[in-house]
Coordinates of N, CA and C in Angstrom, one line a residue:
X1 N 34.3 247.2 -12.8 CA 34.4 247.9 -11.6 C 35.2 249.2 -11.8
X2 N 34.9 250.3 -11.2 CA 35.6 251.5 -11.3 C 36.2 251.8 -9.9
X3 N 37.5 252.0 -9.8 CA 38.2 252.2 -8.6 C 38.7 253.7 -8.5
X4 N 38.7 254.2 -7.3 CA 39.3 255.5 -7.0 C 40.3 255.4 -5.9
X5 N 41.2 256.3 -5.9 CA 42.3 256.2 -4.9 C 42.5 257.6 -4.3
X6 N 42.8 257.6 -3.0 CA 43.1 258.9 -2.3 C 44.0 258.6 -1.1
X7 N 44.9 259.6 -0.9 CA 45.8 259.5 0.3 C 45.0 259.8 1.5
X8 N 45.2 259.0 2.5 CA 44.6 259.1 3.8 C 44.9 260.5 4.4
X9 N 43.9 261.2 4.8 CA 44.1 262.4 5.6 C 44.4 261.9 7.1
X10 N 45.7 262.1 7.5 CA 46.1 261.5 8.7 C 45.3 262.0 10.0
X11 N 44.7 263.2 9.8 CA 43.9 263.7 11.0 C 42.6 262.9 11.1
X12 N 42.3 262.1 10.0 CA 41.0 261.3 10.1 C 41.3 259.9 10.3
X13 N 42.6 259.5 10.7 CA 42.9 258.1 10.9 C 42.0 257.4 11.9
X14 N 41.8 258.0 13.0 CA 41.0 257.4 14.0 C 39.6 257.0 13.5
X15 N 39.0 257.8 12.6 CA 37.7 257.5 12.1 C 37.6 256.3 11.2
X16 N 38.8 255.9 10.6 CA 38.7 254.8 9.7 C 39.6 253.6 10.2
X17 N 40.2 253.8 11.3 CA 41.1 252.7 11.8 C 40.5 251.4 11.9
X18 N 39.3 251.3 12.4 CA 38.6 249.9 12.6 C 38.3 249.3 11.2
X19 N 37.9 250.1 10.2 CA 37.6 249.6 8.9 C 38.9 249.0 8.3
X20 N 40.0 249.7 8.5 CA 41.3 249.2 7.9 C 41.7 247.9 8.6
X21 N 41.5 247.8 9.9 CA 42.0 246.6 10.6 C 41.1 245.4 10.2
X22 N 39.8 245.6 10.0 CA 38.9 244.5 9.6 C 39.4 243.9 8.3
X23 N 39.9 244.7 7.4 CA 40.4 244.1 6.1 C 41.7 243.4 6.4
X24 N 42.6 243.9 7.2 CA 43.9 243.3 7.5 C 43.6 242.0 8.3
X25 N 42.7 242.0 9.3 CA 42.4 240.8 10.1 C 41.8 239.7 9.3
X26 N 40.9 240.1 8.4 CA 40.2 239.1 7.5 C 41.2 238.4 6.6
X27 N 42.2 239.1 6.2 CA 43.2 238.4 5.3 C 44.2 237.6 6.1
X28 N 44.8 238.2 7.1 CA 45.9 237.6 7.9 C 45.4 236.5 8.8
X29 N 44.2 236.5 9.2 CA 43.7 235.4 10.1 C 43.6 234.1 9.3
X30 N 43.6 234.1 7.9 CA 43.7 232.9 7.1 C 45.1 232.5 6.8
X31 N 46.0 233.5 6.7 CA 47.4 233.2 6.3 C 48.3 233.0 7.5
X32 N 48.2 233.8 8.5 CA 49.1 233.7 9.7 C 48.4 234.2 10.9
X33 N 47.4 233.4 11.4 CA 46.7 233.8 12.6 C 47.6 233.9 13.8
X34 N 47.3 234.9 14.7 CA 48.2 235.2 15.8 C 47.8 234.4 17.0
X35 N 46.6 233.9 17.1 CA 46.2 233.1 18.2 C 45.5 234.0 19.2
X36 N 45.5 235.4 19.0 CA 44.9 236.3 19.9 C 43.4 236.6 19.4
X37 N 42.7 237.3 20.3 CA 41.4 237.7 19.9 C 41.4 238.9 18.9
X38 N 40.3 239.2 18.3 CA 40.2 240.4 17.4 C 40.6 241.6 18.2
X39 N 40.1 241.8 19.4 CA 40.3 243.0 20.2 C 41.8 243.1 20.5
X40 N 42.4 242.0 20.9 CA 43.9 242.0 21.3 C 44.7 242.3 20.1
X41 N 44.4 241.7 18.9 CA 45.2 242.0 17.7 C 45.0 243.5 17.3
X42 N 43.8 244.0 17.4 CA 43.6 245.4 17.0 C 44.4 246.3 17.9
X43 N 44.4 246.0 19.2 CA 45.2 246.9 20.2 C 46.6 246.9 19.8
X44 N 47.2 245.8 19.5 CA 48.6 245.7 19.1 C 48.9 246.5 17.8
X45 N 48.0 246.3 16.8 CA 48.2 246.9 15.5 C 48.0 248.4 15.7
X46 N 47.0 248.9 16.4 CA 46.8 250.3 16.6 C 48.0 251.0 17.3
X47 N 48.6 250.3 18.2 CA 49.8 250.8 18.9 C 50.9 251.1 17.9
X48 N 51.0 250.3 16.9 CA 52.0 250.5 15.9 C 51.6 251.5 14.8
X49 N 50.4 251.4 14.3 CA 50.1 252.1 13.1 C 49.9 253.6 13.4
X50 N 49.3 254.0 14.5 CA 49.0 255.4 14.8 C 50.3 256.2 14.8
X51 N 51.3 255.9 15.6 CA 52.6 256.7 15.6 C 53.3 256.5 14.2
X52 N 53.2 255.4 13.6 CA 54.0 255.2 12.3 C 53.5 256.1 11.3
X53 N 52.2 256.3 11.2 CA 51.6 257.2 10.2 C 51.8 258.7 10.5
X54 N 52.3 259.0 11.6 CA 52.6 260.4 11.9 C 53.9 260.9 11.2
X55 N 54.7 259.9 10.8 CA 55.9 260.3 10.1 C 55.5 260.8 8.7
X56 N 56.1 261.9 8.3 CA 55.7 262.6 7.1 C 56.0 261.8 5.9
X57 N 57.0 261.0 5.9 CA 57.4 260.2 4.7 C 56.5 259.0 4.5
X58 N 55.8 258.6 5.5 CA 54.9 257.4 5.4 C 53.5 257.8 5.0
X59 N 53.0 257.2 4.0 CA 51.6 257.5 3.5 C 50.8 256.2 3.4
X60 N 49.5 256.4 3.4 CA 48.5 255.3 3.2 C 47.6 255.7 2.1
X61 N 47.4 254.9 1.1 CA 46.4 255.1 0.0 C 45.2 254.3 0.3
X62 N 44.0 254.9 0.3 CA 42.8 254.2 0.4 C 42.3 253.8 -1.0
X63 N 41.9 252.6 -1.2 CA 41.4 252.1 -2.4 C 39.9 251.9 -2.3
X64 N 39.2 252.6 -3.2 CA 37.7 252.7 -3.0 C 37.0 252.2 -4.3
X65 N 36.0 251.4 -4.1 CA 35.1 251.0 -5.2 C 33.7 251.7 -4.9
X66 N 33.4 252.8 -5.6 CA 32.2 253.5 -5.2 C 32.5 254.1 -3.8
X67 N 31.6 253.9 -2.9 CA 31.7 254.4 -1.5 C 32.3 253.3 -0.6
X68 N 32.6 252.2 -1.1 CA 33.2 251.1 -0.3 C 34.7 251.1 -0.2
X69 N 35.2 250.9 1.0 CA 36.7 250.7 1.1 C 37.1 249.3 0.7
X70 N 37.8 249.2 -0.4 CA 38.1 247.9 -1.0 C 39.5 247.4 -0.5
X71 N 40.3 248.3 0.0 CA 41.6 248.0 0.5 C 42.4 249.2 0.8
X72 N 43.7 249.0 1.2 CA 44.6 250.1 1.5 C 46.0 249.7 1.2
X73 N 46.8 250.6 1.0 CA 48.2 250.4 0.7 C 49.1 251.4 1.5
X74 N 50.0 250.9 2.2 CA 50.9 251.8 3.0 C 52.3 251.7 2.5
X75 N 52.9 252.9 2.3 CA 54.3 252.9 1.8 C 55.1 254.0 2.5
X76 N 56.4 253.9 2.3 CA 57.4 254.8 2.9 C 58.4 255.1 1.9
X77 N 58.8 256.4 1.8 CA 59.9 256.7 0.9 C 61.0 257.3 1.7
X78 N 62.2 256.7 1.7 CA 63.3 257.1 2.5 C 64.5 257.2 1.5
X79 N 65.1 258.4 1.4 CA 66.2 258.6 0.4 C 65.8 258.1 -0.9
X80 N 66.5 257.0 -1.4 CA 66.2 256.6 -2.8 C 65.4 255.2 -2.8
X81 N 64.8 254.9 -1.7 CA 64.1 253.6 -1.6 C 62.6 253.8 -1.4
X82 N 61.8 253.2 -2.2 CA 60.3 253.1 -2.1 C 60.0 251.8 -1.4
X83 N 59.6 251.9 -0.2 CA 59.3 250.7 0.6 C 57.8 250.4 0.6
X84 N 57.4 249.3 0.0 CA 56.0 248.9 0.0 C 55.7 248.2 1.3
X85 N 55.2 248.9 2.2 CA 55.1 248.3 3.6 C 53.9 247.4 3.8
X86 N 52.8 247.7 3.2 CA 51.6 246.8 3.4 C 50.5 247.1 2.4
X87 N 50.0 246.0 1.8 CA 48.9 246.2 0.9 C 47.9 245.1 1.3
X88 N 46.6 245.6 1.6 CA 45.6 244.7 2.0 C 44.3 245.0 1.1
X89 N 43.8 243.9 0.5 CA 42.6 244.1 -0.3 C 41.6 243.0 0.1
X90 N 40.3 243.5 0.2 CA 39.2 242.5 0.5 C 39.2 241.4 -0.5
X91 N 38.9 240.2 -0.1 CA 38.9 239.0 -1.0 C 38.0 239.2 -2.2
X92 N 36.9 239.9 -2.1 CA 36.0 240.0 -3.2 C 36.6 241.0 -4.3
X93 N 37.6 241.8 -3.9 CA 38.2 242.7 -4.9 C 39.6 242.2 -5.4
X94 N 40.0 241.1 -4.9 CA 41.3 240.5 -5.3 C 41.1 239.9 -6.7
X95 N 42.1 240.1 -7.6 CA 42.0 239.6 -9.0 C 41.1 240.4 -9.9
X96 N 40.7 241.6 -9.5 CA 39.9 242.5 -10.3 C 40.7 243.5 -11.1
X97 N 42.0 243.6 -10.9 CA 42.8 244.6 -11.5 C 43.0 245.8 -10.6
X98 N 42.6 245.7 -9.4 CA 42.7 246.8 -8.4 C 44.2 247.1 -8.2
X99 N 45.0 246.0 -8.1 CA 46.5 246.2 -7.8 C 47.1 247.0 -8.9
X100 N 46.8 246.7 -10.2 CA 47.4 247.4 -11.3 C 46.9 248.8 -11.4
X101 N 45.6 249.0 -11.1 CA 45.1 250.4 -11.1 C 45.8 251.2 -10.1
X102 N 46.1 250.6 -8.9 CA 46.8 251.4 -7.8 C 48.1 251.9 -8.3
X103 N 48.9 251.0 -8.9 CA 50.2 251.4 -9.3 C 50.2 252.4 -10.5
X104 N 49.2 252.3 -11.3 CA 49.1 253.3 -12.4 C 48.8 254.7 -11.7
X105 N 48.0 254.7 -10.7 CA 47.7 255.9 -10.0 C 48.9 256.5 -9.3
X106 N 49.7 255.6 -8.7 CA 50.9 256.0 -8.0 C 52.1 256.5 -8.8
X107 N 52.0 256.2 -10.1 CA 53.1 256.4 -11.0 C 53.7 257.8 -10.9
X108 N 52.9 258.9 -10.9 CA 53.4 260.2 -10.9 C 53.6 260.8 -9.5
X109 N 53.4 259.9 -8.5 CA 53.5 260.4 -7.1 C 54.7 259.9 -6.4
X110 N 55.5 259.1 -7.1 CA 56.8 258.6 -6.6 C 57.9 259.5 -7.1
X111 N 58.7 260.1 -6.3 CA 59.8 261.0 -6.8 C 60.7 260.4 -7.9
X112 N 61.1 261.1 -8.8 CA 61.9 260.6 -9.9 C 63.3 260.1 -9.5
X113 N 63.8 260.5 -8.3 CA 65.1 260.1 -7.9 C 65.1 258.8 -7.1
X114 N 63.9 258.2 -6.9 CA 63.8 257.0 -6.2 C 64.3 255.8 -7.1
X115 N 65.3 255.1 -6.6 CA 66.0 254.1 -7.4 C 65.5 252.7 -7.1
X116 N 65.3 252.4 -5.8 CA 65.0 251.0 -5.4 C 63.6 250.8 -4.8
X117 N 63.1 249.6 -4.9 CA 61.9 249.3 -4.2 C 62.1 248.1 -3.3
X118 N 61.5 248.1 -2.1 CA 61.7 247.0 -1.2 C 60.3 246.6 -0.6
X119 N 60.3 245.4 -0.1 CA 59.0 244.9 0.5 C 59.3 243.7 1.3
X120 N 58.4 243.4 2.3 CA 58.5 242.2 3.1 C 57.2 241.4 2.8
X121 N 57.4 240.1 2.9 CA 56.2 239.2 2.8 C 56.3 238.1 3.8
X122 N 55.2 238.0 4.5 CA 55.1 236.9 5.5 C 55.4 235.6 4.9
X123 N 56.2 234.8 5.6 CA 56.7 233.5 5.1 C 55.5 232.5 4.7
X124 N 54.4 232.7 5.3 CA 53.2 231.9 5.0 C 52.4 232.4 3.8
X125 N 52.7 233.6 3.4 CA 51.9 234.2 2.3 C 52.6 234.0 0.9
X126 N 52.4 232.8 0.4 CA 53.0 232.4 -0.8 C 52.5 233.2 -2.0
X127 N 51.2 233.6 -1.9 CA 50.7 234.4 -3.0 C 51.4 235.8 -3.1
X128 N 51.6 236.4 -2.0 CA 52.3 237.7 -2.0 C 53.8 237.5 -2.5
X129 N 54.4 236.4 -2.1 CA 55.8 236.2 -2.6 C 55.8 236.0 -4.1
X130 N 54.8 235.3 -4.6 CA 54.8 235.1 -6.1 C 54.6 236.4 -6.8
X131 N 53.8 237.3 -6.3 CA 53.5 238.6 -6.9 C 54.8 239.4 -6.9
X132 N 55.5 239.5 -5.7 CA 56.7 240.3 -5.7 C 57.8 239.7 -6.7
X133 N 57.9 238.4 -6.8 CA 58.9 237.9 -7.7 C 58.5 238.2 -9.2
X134 N 57.2 238.2 -9.5 CA 56.8 238.5 -10.9 C 57.0 240.0 -11.1
X135 N 57.0 240.8 -10.1 CA 57.3 242.2 -10.3 C 58.8 242.5 -10.4
X136 N 59.6 241.5 -10.3 CA 61.1 241.6 -10.5 C 61.9 241.8 -9.3
X137 N 61.2 241.7 -8.1 CA 62.0 241.8 -6.9 C 62.6 240.4 -6.5
X138 N 63.7 240.5 -5.9 CA 64.4 239.2 -5.5 C 64.6 239.2 -3.9
X139 N 64.5 238.0 -3.4 CA 64.6 237.8 -2.0 C 66.1 238.0 -1.5
X140 N 66.3 238.9 -0.6 CA 67.6 239.3 -0.1 C 67.9 239.0 1.4
X141 N 66.8 238.5 2.1 CA 67.0 238.2 3.5 C 65.7 238.1 4.2
X142 N 65.7 238.3 5.5 CA 64.5 238.1 6.3 C 64.3 239.4 7.2
X143 N 63.1 239.5 7.8 CA 62.9 240.5 8.7 C 63.6 240.2 10.0
X144 N 63.7 241.2 10.9 CA 64.4 241.0 12.2 C 63.8 239.9 13.0
X145 N 62.5 239.8 13.0 CA 61.8 238.8 13.8 C 61.8 237.4 13.1
X146 N 62.2 237.4 11.9 CA 62.3 236.1 11.2 C 60.9 235.6 10.6
X147 N 59.9 236.4 10.7 CA 58.6 236.0 10.2 C 58.3 236.3 8.7
X148 N 59.2 237.2 8.2 CA 58.9 237.6 6.8 C 60.2 237.5 6.0
X149 N 60.0 237.4 4.6 CA 61.2 237.5 3.7 C 61.3 238.9 3.3
X150 N 62.5 239.4 3.0 CA 62.8 240.7 2.6 C 63.1 240.7 1.1
X151 N 62.4 241.5 0.3 CA 62.6 241.6 -1.1 C 63.1 242.9 -1.6
X152 N 63.9 243.0 -2.7 CA 64.4 244.2 -3.2 C 64.5 244.2 -4.7
X153 N 64.3 245.3 -5.4 CA 64.5 245.4 -6.8 C 64.6 246.8 -7.2
X154 N 64.7 247.0 -8.6 CA 64.9 248.4 -9.1 C 63.5 249.0 -9.3
X155 N 63.3 250.2 -8.8 CA 62.0 250.9 -8.9 C 61.6 251.0 -10.4
X156 N 62.5 251.4 -11.3 CA 62.2 251.6 -12.7 C 61.8 250.3 -13.3
X157 N 62.4 249.2 -12.9 CA 62.0 247.9 -13.4 C 60.6 247.5 -13.0
X158 N 60.2 247.9 -11.8 CA 58.8 247.7 -11.4 C 57.8 248.4 -12.3
X159 N 58.1 249.7 -12.6 CA 57.1 250.4 -13.4 C 57.2 249.9 -14.8
X160 N 58.4 249.6 -15.3 CA 58.5 249.0 -16.7 C 57.7 247.7 -16.8
X161 N 57.7 246.9 -15.8 CA 57.0 245.6 -15.9 C 55.5 245.9 -15.9
X162 N 55.0 246.8 -15.1 CA 53.6 247.1 -15.0 C 53.1 247.7 -16.3
X163 N 54.0 248.5 -16.9 CA 53.6 249.1 -18.2 C 53.6 248.1 -19.3
X164 N 54.6 247.2 -19.3 CA 54.7 246.1 -20.3 C 53.5 245.2 -20.3
X165 N 53.0 244.9 -19.1 CA 51.9 244.0 -18.9 C 50.5 244.6 -18.9
X166 N 50.5 245.9 -19.1 CA 49.2 246.7 -19.1 C 48.4 246.3 -20.3
X167 N 47.1 246.1 -20.1 CA 46.2 245.7 -21.1 C 45.6 246.9 -21.8
X168 N 45.4 246.9 -23.1 CA 44.6 247.9 -23.8 C 43.6 247.1 -24.6
X169 N 42.5 247.7 -24.8 CA 41.4 247.1 -25.5 C 41.1 247.8 -26.8
X170 N 41.1 247.1 -27.9 CA 40.8 247.7 -29.3 C 39.8 246.8 -30.0
X171 N 39.1 247.5 -30.9 CA 38.1 246.8 -31.7 C 38.8 246.0 -32.8
X172 N 38.3 244.8 -33.0 CA 38.9 243.9 -34.0 C 38.5 244.3 -35.4
X173 N 39.4 244.9 -36.1 CA 39.1 245.3 -37.5 C 40.0 244.5 -38.5
X174 N 39.7 244.6 -39.8 CA 40.2 243.7 -40.8 C 41.8 243.8 -40.8
X175 N 42.3 245.0 -40.5 CA 43.8 245.1 -40.6 C 44.5 244.4 -39.4
X176 N 43.7 243.8 -38.4 CA 44.3 243.2 -37.3 C 44.2 241.6 -37.4
X177 N 43.8 241.1 -38.6 CA 43.6 239.7 -38.8 C 44.9 238.9 -38.5
X178 N 46.0 239.4 -39.0 CA 47.3 238.7 -38.9 C 47.7 238.6 -37.4
X179 N 47.4 239.7 -36.6 CA 47.7 239.7 -35.2 C 46.9 238.6 -34.5
X180 N 45.6 238.6 -34.9 CA 44.7 237.6 -34.2 C 45.1 236.2 -34.6
X181 N 45.5 236.0 -35.8 CA 45.9 234.6 -36.3 C 47.1 234.2 -35.4
X182 N 48.0 235.1 -35.2 CA 49.2 234.8 -34.3 C 48.7 234.4 -32.9
X183 N 47.7 235.1 -32.4 CA 47.2 234.7 -31.1 C 46.6 233.3 -31.1
X184 N 45.8 233.0 -32.2 CA 45.1 231.7 -32.3 C 46.2 230.6 -32.4
X185 N 47.2 230.9 -33.1 CA 48.3 229.8 -33.2 C 48.9 229.5 -31.9
X186 N 49.1 230.6 -31.1 CA 49.7 230.4 -29.8 C 48.7 229.6 -28.9
X187 N 47.4 229.9 -29.1 CA 46.4 229.1 -28.3 C 46.5 227.6 -28.6
X188 N 46.6 227.4 -29.9 CA 46.6 226.0 -30.3 C 47.9 225.2 -29.8
X189 N 48.9 225.9 -29.5 CA 50.0 225.2 -28.8 C 49.7 224.8 -27.4
X190 N 48.7 225.4 -26.8 CA 48.3 225.0 -25.5 C 47.1 224.1 -25.5
X191 N 46.2 224.3 -26.5 CA 45.0 223.5 -26.5 C 44.8 222.9 -27.9
X192 N 44.5 221.6 -27.9 CA 44.5 220.8 -29.1 C 43.1 220.5 -29.6
X193 N 42.0 221.1 -29.1 CA 40.7 220.7 -29.4 C 39.9 221.8 -30.1
X194 N 40.5 222.6 -30.9 CA 39.8 223.6 -31.6 C 38.9 223.1 -32.7
X195 N 39.3 222.1 -33.4 CA 38.5 221.5 -34.4 C 38.6 222.0 -35.8
X196 N 39.5 223.0 -36.0 CA 39.8 223.5 -37.4 C 41.2 224.0 -37.5
X197 N 41.8 223.9 -38.6 CA 43.2 224.3 -38.8 C 43.2 225.8 -39.3
X198 N 44.3 226.4 -39.0 CA 44.5 227.8 -39.6 C 45.2 227.6 -40.9
X199 N 44.4 227.4 -41.9 CA 45.0 227.2 -43.3 C 44.5 228.3 -44.2
X200 N 44.8 228.3 -45.5 CA 44.4 229.3 -46.4 C 42.9 229.5 -46.4
X201 N 42.2 228.4 -46.4 CA 40.7 228.5 -46.5 C 40.2 229.2 -45.3
X202 N 40.7 228.9 -44.1 CA 40.2 229.5 -42.9 C 40.5 231.0 -42.9
X203 N 41.7 231.4 -43.4 CA 42.1 232.8 -43.4 C 41.2 233.6 -44.4
X204 N 40.9 233.0 -45.5 CA 40.0 233.6 -46.5 C 38.6 233.8 -45.9
X205 N 38.2 232.8 -45.1 CA 36.8 232.8 -44.4 C 36.8 234.0 -43.5
X206 N 37.9 234.2 -42.7 CA 38.0 235.3 -41.7 C 37.9 236.6 -42.5
X207 N 38.7 236.7 -43.5 CA 38.8 238.0 -44.3 C 37.4 238.3 -44.9
X208 N 36.7 237.3 -45.4 CA 35.4 237.5 -46.1 C 34.4 237.9 -45.0
X209 N 34.6 237.5 -43.8 CA 33.5 237.8 -42.8 C 33.4 239.3 -42.5
X210 N 34.5 240.1 -42.8 CA 34.4 241.5 -42.6 C 33.5 242.2 -43.7
X211 N 33.3 241.5 -44.7 CA 32.4 242.1 -45.8 C 31.0 241.5 -45.8
X212 N 30.8 240.5 -44.9 CA 29.5 239.8 -44.9 C 28.5 240.5 -44.0
X213 N 27.4 240.9 -44.6 CA 26.4 241.7 -43.9 C 25.8 240.9 -42.7
X214 N 25.9 239.6 -42.7 CA 25.4 238.8 -41.6 C 26.1 239.1 -40.3
X215 N 27.3 239.7 -40.4 CA 28.0 240.1 -39.2 C 27.9 241.6 -38.8
X216 N 27.0 242.3 -39.4 CA 26.8 243.7 -39.1 C 26.5 244.0 -37.7
X217 N 25.8 243.1 -37.0 CA 25.5 243.3 -35.6 C 26.5 242.7 -34.6
X218 N 27.6 242.2 -35.2 CA 28.6 241.6 -34.3 C 29.7 242.6 -33.9
X219 N 30.3 242.4 -32.8 CA 31.4 243.2 -32.3 C 32.4 242.3 -31.7
X220 N 33.7 242.5 -32.1 CA 34.8 241.7 -31.5 C 35.8 242.7 -30.9
X221 N 36.2 242.4 -29.7 CA 37.2 243.2 -29.0 C 38.5 242.4 -28.7
X222 N 39.6 243.1 -28.9 CA 40.9 242.4 -28.6 C 41.6 243.1 -27.4
X223 N 42.2 242.2 -26.6 CA 43.1 242.7 -25.5 C 44.5 242.6 -25.9
X224 N 45.3 243.7 -25.8 CA 46.7 243.7 -26.2 C 47.5 243.9 -24.9
X225 N 48.7 243.2 -24.9 CA 49.7 243.4 -23.9 C 51.0 243.4 -24.6
X226 N 51.8 244.4 -24.4 CA 53.1 244.5 -25.0 C 53.1 244.3 -26.5
X227 N 52.1 244.9 -27.1 CA 52.0 244.9 -28.6 C 51.4 243.6 -29.2
X228 N 51.0 242.6 -28.4 CA 50.5 241.4 -28.9 C 49.1 241.1 -28.4
X229 N 48.3 240.5 -29.2 CA 46.9 240.1 -28.8 C 47.0 239.0 -27.8
X230 N 46.4 239.2 -26.6 CA 46.4 238.1 -25.6 C 45.0 237.7 -25.2
X231 N 44.0 238.3 -25.8 CA 42.6 237.9 -25.5 C 41.6 238.5 -26.5
X232 N 40.5 237.8 -26.6 CA 39.5 238.2 -27.6 C 38.1 237.9 -27.0
X233 N 37.1 238.8 -27.3 CA 35.7 238.5 -26.9 C 34.9 239.0 -28.1
X234 N 33.9 238.1 -28.5 CA 33.0 238.4 -29.6 C 31.6 238.7 -29.0

């Protein structure tokens, strides 16, 4: 999937408001339903979001897959704090790498003097809480209404984490054999049913395969994270 990102033109908010809310409602009705109708919830949300986005410091990023709106991200920058106010992604685009692509795109749009990052997560949204904790944020309190947990961390730590866990793809060449063997050894610590040992005979077999014409039509790709092989596809 190829994703594109663009800041919402605030003058066009009314044109896209219903699309945005359908994504929000579809997600939150499963996590924390309000008990109200779609129309009632939309009216309450609209009353908040329209004036909120008129503030210059508050922005909304539209996440697009082709011509389809896949989700949106709302944030606020106040003094030295980057506040991640809301991120909503359609279920079919969750787990596709969209979140990581978003932050890569945001990297050069956050002022360099921003020190902290903050976020709130609904108490029922365990998935969101897990993501924030993996990003290095820690729980420091609750929202005023008591419905959400308040998280905070260092902005630089967030970008460093995302950079560290960023995947790169490279072709498996003979000079990478040792790195792949390290990957396979780590796999064997988790899985015991591979059926062959990583011994000298196996290593020679792997080395010889790069000279074997029978493999001329084969391609192997390696996924790297933080300098180590973390995946392979042949």
